[in-house]
Coordinates of C-alpha atoms in Angstrom, one line a residue:
M1 CA -61.4 -46.9 83.0
Y2 CA -62.2 -44.0 80.7
L3 CA -59.8 -41.7 82.6
I4 CA -57.1 -44.4 82.6
L5 CA -57.3 -44.8 78.9
F6 CA -57.4 -41.1 78.3
E7 CA -54.2 -40.5 80.4
C8 CA -52.4 -43.4 78.5
C9 CA -53.1 -41.7 75.3
F10 CA -51.4 -38.5 76.4
G11 CA -48.6 -40.3 78.4
P12 CA -46.1 -38.3 80.5
P13 CA -46.3 -36.1 82.5
L14 CA -49.8 -37.4 83.4
P15 CA -49.3 -39.8 86.3
I16 CA -51.0 -43.0 85.0
G17 CA -49.5 -42.6 81.6
S18 CA -46.1 -42.0 83.1
F19 CA -46.4 -45.1 85.3
L20 CA -47.5 -47.3 82.5
E21 CA -44.5 -46.3 80.4
K22 CA -42.1 -47.1 83.3
I23 CA -43.5 -50.5 84.0
T24 CA -43.9 -51.6 80.4
P25 CA -41.5 -51.7 77.4
F26 CA -44.0 -50.1 75.1
Q27 CA -44.4 -46.6 73.8
L28 CA -48.1 -46.2 74.0
S29 CA -48.8 -42.6 74.1
A30 CA -50.3 -41.0 70.9
Y31 CA -52.0 -37.6 71.4
S32 CA -54.2 -38.1 68.3
R33 CA -55.7 -41.3 69.8
A34 CA -57.0 -39.2 72.7
Y35 CA -59.8 -38.1 70.6
D36 CA -61.2 -41.6 70.5
F37 CA -61.8 -41.4 74.3
A38 CA -62.9 -37.7 74.1
L39 CA -65.9 -39.0 72.2
L40 CA -67.4 -40.3 75.4
P41 CA -68.1 -37.0 77.0
L42 CA -69.1 -35.5 73.6
S43 CA -71.5 -38.4 73.3
L44 CA -72.9 -37.7 76.7
L45 CA -73.3 -34.1 75.8
V46 CA -75.2 -35.0 72.6
G47 CA -77.4 -37.3 74.7
Y48 CA -78.1 -34.4 77.1
G49 CA -79.2 -32.2 74.2
V50 CA -81.4 -34.9 72.6
D51 CA -83.1 -35.5 75.9
A52 CA -83.9 -31.9 76.1
I53 CA -86.2 -32.2 73.0
R54 CA -88.2 -35.0 74.5
Q55 CA -90.1 -32.9 77.0
P56 CA -89.9 -29.8 79.2
L57 CA -88.9 -30.2 82.8
R58 CA -91.4 -29.8 85.6
T59 CA -90.8 -26.1 86.3
R60 CA -90.0 -23.2 84.0
G61 CA -86.9 -22.3 86.1
H62 CA -85.5 -25.8 85.4
N63 CA -86.2 -25.4 81.7
Y64 CA -84.3 -22.1 81.6
A65 CA -81.4 -23.6 83.6
R66 CA -81.1 -26.4 81.2
A67 CA -81.3 -24.0 78.2
F68 CA -78.5 -21.9 79.7
I69 CA -76.3 -25.0 80.1
L70 CA -77.0 -26.0 76.5
L71 CA -76.2 -22.6 75.2
L72 CA -73.0 -22.5 77.3
F73 CA -71.8 -25.8 75.9
G74 CA -72.9 -24.8 72.4
Y75 CA -70.7 -21.7 72.7
V76 CA -67.8 -23.7 73.9
C77 CA -68.1 -26.0 70.9
L78 CA -68.9 -23.4 68.2
A79 CA -66.6 -20.5 69.2
P80 CA -63.4 -22.3 68.1
V81 CA -64.9 -23.0 64.6
S82 CA -64.7 -19.3 63.7
G83 CA -60.9 -19.3 64.5
W84 CA -60.4 -22.5 62.6
M85 CA -62.1 -21.1 59.5
K86 CA -59.4 -18.5 59.2
E87 CA -56.6 -21.0 59.6
I88 CA -57.9 -23.8 57.4
T89 CA -56.5 -23.0 53.9
Y90 CA -56.3 -26.4 52.3
V91 CA -60.0 -26.7 51.9
Q92 CA -62.7 -24.2 51.0
I93 CA -65.4 -23.9 53.8
G94 CA -68.2 -21.6 54.2
D95 CA -70.6 -20.2 56.8
P96 CA -72.9 -23.3 56.8
V97 CA -70.4 -25.2 58.9
W98 CA -71.3 -23.0 61.9
M99 CA -74.7 -21.8 60.9
L100 CA -76.2 -25.4 60.7
P101 CA -75.0 -26.5 64.2
L102 CA -76.2 -23.1 65.6
A103 CA -79.6 -23.8 64.1
A104 CA -79.7 -27.3 65.7
L105 CA -78.8 -25.7 69.0
I106 CA -81.6 -23.2 68.8
V107 CA -84.1 -26.0 67.9
I108 CA -83.0 -28.0 71.0
V109 CA -83.3 -25.0 73.3
I110 CA -86.8 -24.1 72.0
A111 CA -88.1 -27.7 72.2
G112 CA -86.8 -27.9 75.7
I113 CA -88.8 -24.9 76.8
I114 CA -92.1 -25.0 74.8
P115 CA -94.7 -27.7 75.5
L116 CA -95.4 -29.7 72.4
N117 CA -97.5 -32.7 71.6
T118 CA -96.1 -36.0 70.4
T119 CA -96.4 -35.0 66.7
G120 CA -94.6 -31.8 67.3
R121 CA -91.8 -33.4 69.1
G122 CA -91.4 -36.1 66.4
I123 CA -91.1 -33.3 63.8
I124 CA -88.4 -31.6 66.0
G125 CA -86.5 -34.9 66.2
V126 CA -86.6 -35.3 62.4
L127 CA -85.6 -31.7 61.9
L128 CA -82.6 -32.2 64.2
V129 CA -81.4 -35.3 62.4
L130 CA -81.6 -33.4 59.0
L131 CA -79.6 -30.5 60.5
V132 CA -76.9 -32.9 61.7
F133 CA -76.6 -34.6 58.3
A134 CA -76.6 -31.2 56.6
E135 CA -73.6 -30.0 58.7
T136 CA -71.7 -33.2 57.8
F137 CA -72.6 -32.7 54.1
A138 CA -71.3 -29.0 54.3
W139 CA -68.0 -30.2 55.6
N140 CA -67.7 -33.1 53.1
Q141 CA -68.2 -30.9 50.1
S142 CA -64.6 -29.8 50.4
F143 CA -63.0 -32.3 52.8
V144 CA -63.8 -35.5 50.9
P145 CA -62.3 -34.2 47.6
Y146 CA -59.2 -33.1 49.5
L147 CA -58.7 -36.6 50.9
T148 CA -59.1 -38.2 47.6
R149 CA -56.5 -35.9 46.1
R150 CA -54.2 -36.8 48.9
K151 CA -54.6 -40.5 48.6
V152 CA -51.5 -42.6 49.2
T153 CA -49.3 -42.8 46.1
D154 CA -46.9 -45.7 46.5
V155 CA -43.2 -44.8 46.0
V156 CA -42.6 -48.5 45.7
A157 CA -45.3 -50.7 44.2
V158 CA -47.0 -53.1 46.5
K159 CA -46.4 -56.7 45.7
Q160 CA -49.7 -58.3 44.5
D161 CA -48.7 -62.0 44.5
G162 CA -46.0 -64.4 45.4
H163 CA -46.0 -63.3 49.0
A164 CA -43.4 -65.1 51.1
I165 CA -41.1 -64.0 53.9
P166 CA -37.7 -63.6 52.3
I167 CA -34.6 -65.5 53.4
T168 CA -32.2 -62.8 52.5
N169 CA -30.2 -60.9 55.1
F170 CA -30.8 -57.3 54.3
R171 CA -33.2 -54.7 55.4
E172 CA -34.4 -51.5 53.6
T173 CA -35.9 -48.2 54.5
D174 CA -39.6 -47.9 53.7
P175 CA -40.5 -44.6 52.0
I176 CA -44.0 -44.9 53.5
C177 CA -44.0 -46.3 57.0
N178 CA -45.2 -49.9 57.2
R179 CA -46.1 -50.1 53.5
F180 CA -43.5 -52.8 53.0
Q181 CA -45.4 -55.1 55.2
Y182 CA -47.9 -55.7 52.5
S183 CA -45.2 -57.1 50.3
L184 CA -43.4 -58.9 53.2
R185 CA -40.2 -56.8 52.9
F186 CA -38.0 -56.3 55.9
A187 CA -37.6 -52.7 56.8
M188 CA -35.7 -50.7 59.4
N189 CA -38.3 -48.1 59.9
G190 CA -42.0 -48.1 60.6
V191 CA -42.7 -50.1 63.8
D192 CA -46.1 -48.5 64.4
P193 CA -48.4 -48.3 66.4
A194 CA -47.6 -50.6 69.3
H195 CA -43.8 -50.8 69.4
L196 CA -41.1 -51.2 71.9
A197 CA -40.1 -47.7 73.0
D198 CA -36.4 -48.6 73.5
V199 CA -36.1 -50.2 70.0
R200 CA -37.7 -47.1 68.5
N201 CA -35.1 -44.9 70.3
L202 CA -32.3 -47.0 68.9
L203 CA -33.6 -46.5 65.3
S204 CA -34.8 -42.9 65.5
G205 CA -32.8 -39.9 64.6
P206 CA -33.0 -36.1 65.3
P207 CA -35.3 -34.2 65.4
R208 CA -37.7 -37.1 66.0
E209 CA -36.2 -38.5 69.1
G210 CA -37.7 -38.9 72.6
D211 CA -41.1 -39.8 74.0
G212 CA -44.5 -39.1 72.5
L213 CA -43.6 -40.1 68.9
R214 CA -44.7 -43.2 67.1
G215 CA -43.4 -44.3 63.8
V216 CA -39.9 -44.0 62.4
K217 CA -39.5 -42.1 59.1
D218 CA -37.2 -43.5 56.3
F219 CA -34.6 -40.8 56.8
E220 CA -34.1 -41.4 60.6
P221 CA -32.1 -44.6 60.7
T222 CA -29.8 -43.8 57.8
Q223 CA -29.5 -40.1 57.1
K224 CA -29.6 -39.0 60.8
N225 CA -28.4 -42.1 62.5
L226 CA -25.2 -44.1 61.7
R227 CA -26.7 -47.3 63.0
G228 CA -29.0 -48.0 60.0
N229 CA -26.3 -48.8 57.4
L230 CA -23.8 -49.6 60.0
L231 CA -25.9 -52.2 61.9
F232 CA -29.6 -52.5 61.3
K233 CA -29.4 -53.1 57.5
R234 CA -29.0 -56.9 58.3
S235 CA -30.9 -59.3 60.6
F236 CA -27.9 -61.5 61.3
W237 CA -24.3 -60.7 62.1
L238 CA -21.3 -62.9 63.3
A239 CA -19.0 -61.2 65.9
R240 CA -15.6 -62.4 67.0
Q241 CA -15.4 -60.1 70.0
Y242 CA -17.7 -58.4 72.4
V243 CA -17.8 -55.2 74.5
A244 CA -19.8 -55.1 77.8
G245 CA -22.2 -52.1 77.8
A246 CA -24.4 -50.1 75.6
L247 CA -24.1 -49.3 71.9
P248 CA -22.0 -46.2 70.9
G249 CA -23.8 -43.0 70.1
K250 CA -25.9 -42.5 66.9
R251 CA -22.9 -40.8 65.2
E252 CA -20.1 -42.9 66.7
Y253 CA -18.4 -45.5 64.5
F254 CA -17.4 -49.0 65.4
P255 CA -16.6 -52.2 63.3
S256 CA -19.9 -53.9 63.2
T257 CA -18.6 -57.0 61.3
T258 CA -16.5 -58.1 64.3
T259 CA -18.0 -56.5 67.4
V260 CA -21.2 -56.9 69.4
F261 CA -22.2 -55.1 72.6
L262 CA -23.5 -57.3 75.4
E263 CA -25.6 -56.2 78.4
N264 CA -23.1 -57.6 80.9
P265 CA -19.7 -59.3 80.9
V266 CA -20.1 -63.0 80.2
D267 CA -17.9 -66.0 80.6
I268 CA -17.6 -67.2 77.1
A269 CA -14.8 -68.4 74.8
L270 CA -14.5 -65.1 73.0
P271 CA -12.3 -62.1 73.7
G272 CA -13.7 -59.1 75.4
A273 CA -12.7 -55.7 74.1
Q274 CA -12.6 -52.3 75.7
R275 CA -14.6 -49.6 74.2
Q276 CA -11.7 -47.2 73.9
D277 CA -9.7 -49.8 71.9
L278 CA -12.2 -50.1 69.1
T279 CA -11.4 -48.8 65.7
L280 CA -13.3 -45.6 65.1
S281 CA -14.5 -46.7 61.8
S282 CA -17.4 -48.8 60.4
I283 CA -14.8 -50.9 58.7
S284 CA -12.3 -53.2 60.5
E285 CA -8.6 -52.7 59.8
N286 CA -8.7 -55.7 57.4
A287 CA -10.2 -53.9 54.4
Q288 CA -10.1 -53.7 50.7
V289 CA -9.9 -50.2 49.2
T290 CA -11.2 -49.2 45.9
D291 CA -10.6 -45.6 44.5
I292 CA -13.4 -43.6 42.8
A293 CA -11.7 -41.5 40.2
A294 CA -14.4 -40.7 37.7
P295 CA -16.1 -38.6 36.6
E296 CA -13.6 -35.8 37.0
N297 CA -16.2 -33.2 38.1
L298 CA -16.4 -35.0 41.5
F299 CA -13.3 -33.1 42.4
A300 CA -14.1 -29.7 41.0
P301 CA -14.3 -26.9 43.6
I302 CA -17.8 -25.8 44.6
P303 CA -18.0 -21.9 44.9
G304 CA -19.7 -20.2 47.8
G305 CA -23.5 -20.2 47.9
Q306 CA -23.8 -23.0 45.3
K307 CA -25.5 -26.3 45.5
R308 CA -24.1 -29.1 43.3
M309 CA -25.2 -32.7 42.5
L310 CA -22.4 -35.2 41.9
T311 CA -23.0 -38.7 40.7
F312 CA -20.9 -41.8 40.2
T313 CA -21.4 -45.6 39.9
A314 CA -19.6 -48.3 41.8
D315 CA -19.6 -51.9 42.6
L316 CA -19.2 -53.8 46.0
P317 CA -17.6 -57.2 46.3
E318 CA -20.3 -59.8 46.7
A319 CA -18.1 -62.1 48.8
V320 CA -14.9 -62.0 50.8
P321 CA -12.1 -64.0 49.3
G322 CA -12.2 -67.6 50.5
L323 CA -15.9 -67.4 51.5
P324 CA -19.2 -67.9 49.5
A325 CA -21.5 -65.0 48.8
G326 CA -23.7 -64.2 51.7
P327 CA -27.5 -63.6 51.9
A328 CA -26.9 -59.9 52.5
G329 CA -26.0 -59.5 48.9
A330 CA -22.6 -57.6 49.3
V331 CA -19.7 -57.2 51.6
H332 CA -20.1 -54.7 54.3
S333 CA -18.5 -51.5 52.9
A334 CA -18.3 -47.7 53.5
L335 CA -17.9 -44.7 51.2
V336 CA -14.9 -42.6 52.5
Y337 CA -14.3 -39.2 51.1
T338 CA -11.6 -36.6 51.9
F339 CA -12.1 -32.8 51.3
K340 CA -10.9 -29.4 52.0
S341 CA -13.2 -26.5 52.8
D342 CA -13.1 -22.8 53.4
T343 CA -16.7 -22.7 54.3
N344 CA -19.6 -24.4 56.0
A345 CA -21.3 -27.1 53.9
Q346 CA -23.9 -29.8 54.0
I347 CA -23.3 -33.2 52.3
D348 CA -26.1 -35.6 51.6
V349 CA -25.8 -38.9 49.8
T350 CA -28.4 -41.2 48.3
F351 CA -27.8 -44.7 46.9
T352 CA -29.9 -46.6 44.4
M353 CA -29.6 -50.1 43.0
P354 CA -30.2 -50.2 39.2
G355 CA -32.8 -52.5 37.9
T356 CA -34.6 -52.5 41.3
D357 CA -36.8 -50.2 43.4
R358 CA -34.2 -50.2 46.2
S359 CA -33.0 -46.8 47.4
Q360 CA -31.4 -45.7 50.6
M361 CA -29.9 -42.6 52.2
G362 CA -26.5 -42.3 53.7
I363 CA -25.5 -40.4 56.8
Q364 CA -25.7 -36.6 56.4
H365 CA -22.5 -34.6 57.3
L366 CA -22.3 -30.9 58.2
V367 CA -18.8 -29.6 57.7
R368 CA -16.9 -26.5 58.8
P369 CA -13.8 -24.8 57.4
T370 CA -10.8 -27.1 57.5
R371 CA -8.1 -24.4 57.5
D372 CA -6.3 -25.9 54.5
R373 CA -6.3 -29.3 56.2
E374 CA -7.7 -32.4 54.6
I375 CA -10.6 -34.1 56.5
Q376 CA -11.9 -37.6 56.0
L377 CA -15.4 -38.6 56.6
E378 CA -17.2 -41.9 56.3
V379 CA -20.6 -43.0 55.1
P380 CA -21.6 -46.7 55.7
L381 CA -23.1 -48.2 52.6
P382 CA -26.2 -50.3 52.1
D383 CA -25.6 -53.8 50.9
F384 CA -26.1 -53.0 47.2
P385 CA -23.7 -55.0 45.0
H386 CA -24.0 -52.4 42.3
F387 CA -25.2 -48.9 43.0
N388 CA -25.6 -45.4 41.8
A389 CA -24.5 -42.7 44.2
Q390 CA -25.9 -39.2 44.2
M391 CA -24.0 -36.7 46.4
V392 CA -25.5 -33.3 47.0
V393 CA -23.1 -30.7 48.3
E394 CA -24.6 -27.3 49.5
N395 CA -22.0 -24.7 50.1
K396 CA -23.6 -22.5 52.8
G397 CA -20.8 -19.8 52.9
S398 CA -18.7 -17.7 50.7
G399 CA -15.6 -19.9 50.5
S400 CA -15.0 -22.9 48.3
F401 CA -15.4 -26.7 48.9
A402 CA -13.7 -29.5 47.1
F403 CA -13.3 -33.3 47.4
T404 CA -9.7 -34.4 47.2
K405 CA -10.2 -38.3 47.4
I406 CA -13.1 -40.7 47.3
Q407 CA -12.7 -44.3 48.1
I408 CA -14.8 -47.4 49.0
K409 CA -13.6 -49.6 51.8
S410 CA -14.9 -53.2 52.0
D411 CA -14.5 -55.1 55.2
L412 CA -12.7 -58.4 54.7
N413 CA -13.7 -59.6 58.2
D414 CA -17.3 -59.7 57.1
E415 CA -18.5 -63.3 57.7
D416 CA -21.9 -63.0 56.1
G417 CA -20.9 -65.8 53.7
L418 CA -20.9 -68.2 56.6
I419 CA -24.6 -67.5 57.3
Q420 CA -27.4 -69.3 55.5
I421 CA -31.0 -68.5 56.4
L422 CA -33.0 -71.6 55.9
S423 CA -36.5 -70.3 56.8
R424 CA -38.3 -67.5 58.6
T425 CA -41.8 -67.0 59.8
A426 CA -43.4 -64.4 62.1
N427 CA -42.3 -66.3 65.2
T428 CA -39.4 -68.5 64.0
A429 CA -36.0 -68.2 62.3
R430 CA -33.9 -71.1 61.3
V431 CA -30.2 -70.4 60.3
K432 CA -27.2 -72.5 59.3
V433 CA -23.9 -71.1 60.4
G434 CA -20.5 -72.3 59.5
P435 CA -17.9 -73.7 59.2
L436 CA -16.7 -71.4 61.9
P437 CA -12.8 -71.5 62.5
E438 CA -13.3 -70.2 66.0
P439 CA -16.2 -69.5 68.4
R440 CA -18.5 -66.7 67.3
I441 CA -21.6 -64.7 68.6
L442 CA -24.5 -64.9 66.3
T443 CA -26.6 -61.7 66.7
F444 CA -30.2 -61.7 65.7
L445 CA -31.4 -58.1 65.4
D446 CA -34.9 -58.8 66.4
A447 CA -36.3 -57.2 69.6
W448 CA -35.4 -59.0 72.8
Y449 CA -38.3 -59.8 75.1
P450 CA -39.5 -62.8 77.2
G451 CA -40.8 -65.8 75.3
W452 CA -38.0 -66.3 72.8
L453 CA -36.0 -69.5 72.9
A454 CA -32.9 -70.5 71.0
Y455 CA -31.8 -74.0 70.0
V456 CA -28.3 -74.8 68.7
D457 CA -28.1 -78.2 66.9
G458 CA -31.4 -79.2 68.7
K459 CA -30.3 -78.2 72.2
E460 CA -31.6 -75.2 74.0
A461 CA -29.0 -72.4 74.4
P462 CA -29.1 -69.2 76.5
I463 CA -30.1 -66.0 74.7
L464 CA -27.8 -63.1 75.4
R465 CA -29.1 -59.5 75.3
A466 CA -27.1 -57.9 72.5
N467 CA -26.8 -54.4 71.2
E468 CA -29.1 -53.2 74.0
Q469 CA -32.4 -54.6 72.7
F470 CA -31.7 -57.6 70.6
K471 CA -30.8 -61.3 70.8
A472 CA -27.6 -63.3 70.4
V473 CA -26.3 -66.8 71.0
V474 CA -22.8 -68.1 71.4
L475 CA -21.6 -70.7 68.8
P476 CA -18.5 -73.0 69.1
A477 CA -16.3 -73.7 66.1
G478 CA -17.8 -75.8 63.4
T479 CA -21.0 -75.8 61.6
H480 CA -24.3 -75.4 63.4
E481 CA -28.1 -75.1 62.8
V482 CA -29.6 -72.4 65.0
H483 CA -33.4 -72.2 65.6
F484 CA -35.1 -69.1 67.2
V485 CA -38.7 -69.7 68.2
F486 CA -41.2 -67.5 70.1
K487 CA -43.1 -69.5 72.7
P488 CA -44.7 -66.9 75.0
T489 CA -45.5 -68.8 78.2
L490 CA -47.3 -65.8 79.7
T491 CA -49.6 -65.5 76.7
F492 CA -50.4 -69.1 76.8
A493 CA -51.1 -69.1 80.5
A494 CA -53.3 -66.0 80.2
L495 CA -55.2 -67.7 77.4
T496 CA -55.7 -70.8 79.4
I497 CA -56.9 -68.8 82.5
S498 CA -59.3 -66.9 80.3
L499 CA -60.7 -70.1 78.7
V500 CA -61.0 -71.9 82.0
T501 CA -62.7 -68.9 83.6
L502 CA -65.1 -68.6 80.7
G503 CA -65.9 -72.3 80.8
L504 CA -66.5 -72.3 84.5
S505 CA -68.8 -69.3 84.2
L506 CA -70.8 -71.0 81.6
I507 CA -71.1 -74.2 83.7
L508 CA -72.1 -72.1 86.8
L509 CA -74.9 -70.3 84.7
I510 CA -76.2 -73.7 83.4
I511 CA -76.2 -75.1 87.0
C512 CA -78.1 -72.1 88.3
W513 CA -80.6 -72.4 85.5
F514 CA -81.5 -76.1 86.4
L515 CA -81.4 -75.5 90.1
R516 CA -83.9 -72.6 90.2
L517 CA -86.3 -72.5 93.3
P518 CA -89.3 -74.7 92.8
G519 CA -92.4 -72.7 91.8
A520 CA -90.4 -69.7 90.7
S521 CA -92.0 -67.8 87.8
N522 CA -90.8 -65.1 85.4
S523 CA -94.3 -63.4 85.5
G524 CA -95.2 -61.0 88.3
P525 CA -98.3 -61.1 90.5
D526 CA -101.7 -60.3 89.0
T527 CA -102.8 -58.2 91.9
F528 CA -101.2 -56.1 94.6
S529 CA -102.3 -54.4 97.8
I530 CA -101.1 -51.3 99.5
E531 CA -101.9 -50.6 103.2
I532 CA -101.6 -47.1 104.4
S533 CA -102.1 -46.1 108.1
F534 CA -102.7 -42.7 109.4
D535 CA -101.8 -41.9 113.0
D536 CA -104.4 -39.3 113.5
T537 CA -106.4 -38.5 116.7
R538 CA -109.1 -36.7 114.8
A539 CA -112.6 -38.2 115.0
G540 CA -113.4 -40.6 112.3
A541 CA -109.9 -41.3 111.3
C542 CA -109.3 -44.9 110.4
P543 CA -106.9 -47.2 108.5
L544 CA -107.3 -47.2 104.7
V545 CA -106.8 -50.4 102.8
E546 CA -106.9 -50.5 99.0
Q547 CA -107.2 -53.8 97.1

């Protein structure tokens, strides 16, 4: 079991870890956790050393052999410390961190060779304990103050009271992974430590992609991956068409307000679309366009080698004309900018919502010279009805860079206003949808796995696998109440089997207790006899009996 757990920590390419990742949906490998299991052989080694101070072995040769083994292991453990001391610069450490364990090793070796009485060995034991604590003290003189200086400083204050799962339809990025969970705020990133590996791969962005990684940093789903502000910023979407197959790439656009990607073609009353026919934009063709014309320095040329910060303020419509405002807070929109460049440049955008602690990055663009042509790029926006935008342009060459037009496009096909989230818990979500003019697919961007059930107007409905790893249900025209609930049959069955097995085991123990053999006693015999026979032909030899 120790070897299995050790391999699972390291994961691929070790065989057991690789096999486990193939047969389960979880990304379990975490190299740092391997130390938890490495403590077992280290503890056995400590026990071997402590056993050496109890008493010498039977022969001097055995004592010397044990001393040699202890010295060998001591060297293996102590030699790396001298190399670490040269590399550790963030804390001040001195020679006691290696001299004290060396002294403890010498004490163990001497006590394992020299015969000592009970008092002497007791003194050696106390001395060894003091040396171990002294080594810990020597490290902590610098390490503990270092940890206190590096204590977590919240970028966003943790909510202290009024904790309730929100019924809004937006997700944020958590500056400190999993910190939002203490305030019950929905976040795109985090999902650590036991998460679905495929879900993490959808959220992650370069350079933190692939196996062996755990949490998702705040910049990954938005700055390095289009899908954050394009799709994962909401829990629920209404789609009017579907495409059979996987999601587009992490830097490929598609109209998320109208389109969902299903695992397989399905026979439903919605039109199927071909991937190549989709609009290569995060906004559908039915859009409202707003020009950003101020401040004027937005369009000033940026000379070669300079880095400039540009800021502006804008508003997003809170509702599509003819629909009520939705729980997302704003209509799905994108920042679209056009530019000319004679150089290579990097463009980063950050959005903040005034009066709140909400802040989110936009997709990062790296541009090349356009050869006097105007190029248009797009940045999907978070659902901030009012926001401040901060654009940082770094000119990496000798030519100039300049924006020629900046616009905001808002998708008028966004039907978030037809979604009303009634309630949410850890294992349930109740949503009212409608009135729908035509059939729609309601996508619930919560991980798909066995045990989830969906009910539409009280009747169970099939759950479709949508956007690779999430859930969806088909809704006919009209107004409907949809209830998602997690009822893990396998978990309940396993719990039942465990309880039944435990109960039967207790019953069996009780029966065995009452059905003990008559006359059985816990005490042993008062006397014993040993009979030894010698097969010897010498005169006078006879059996020996001792009572």
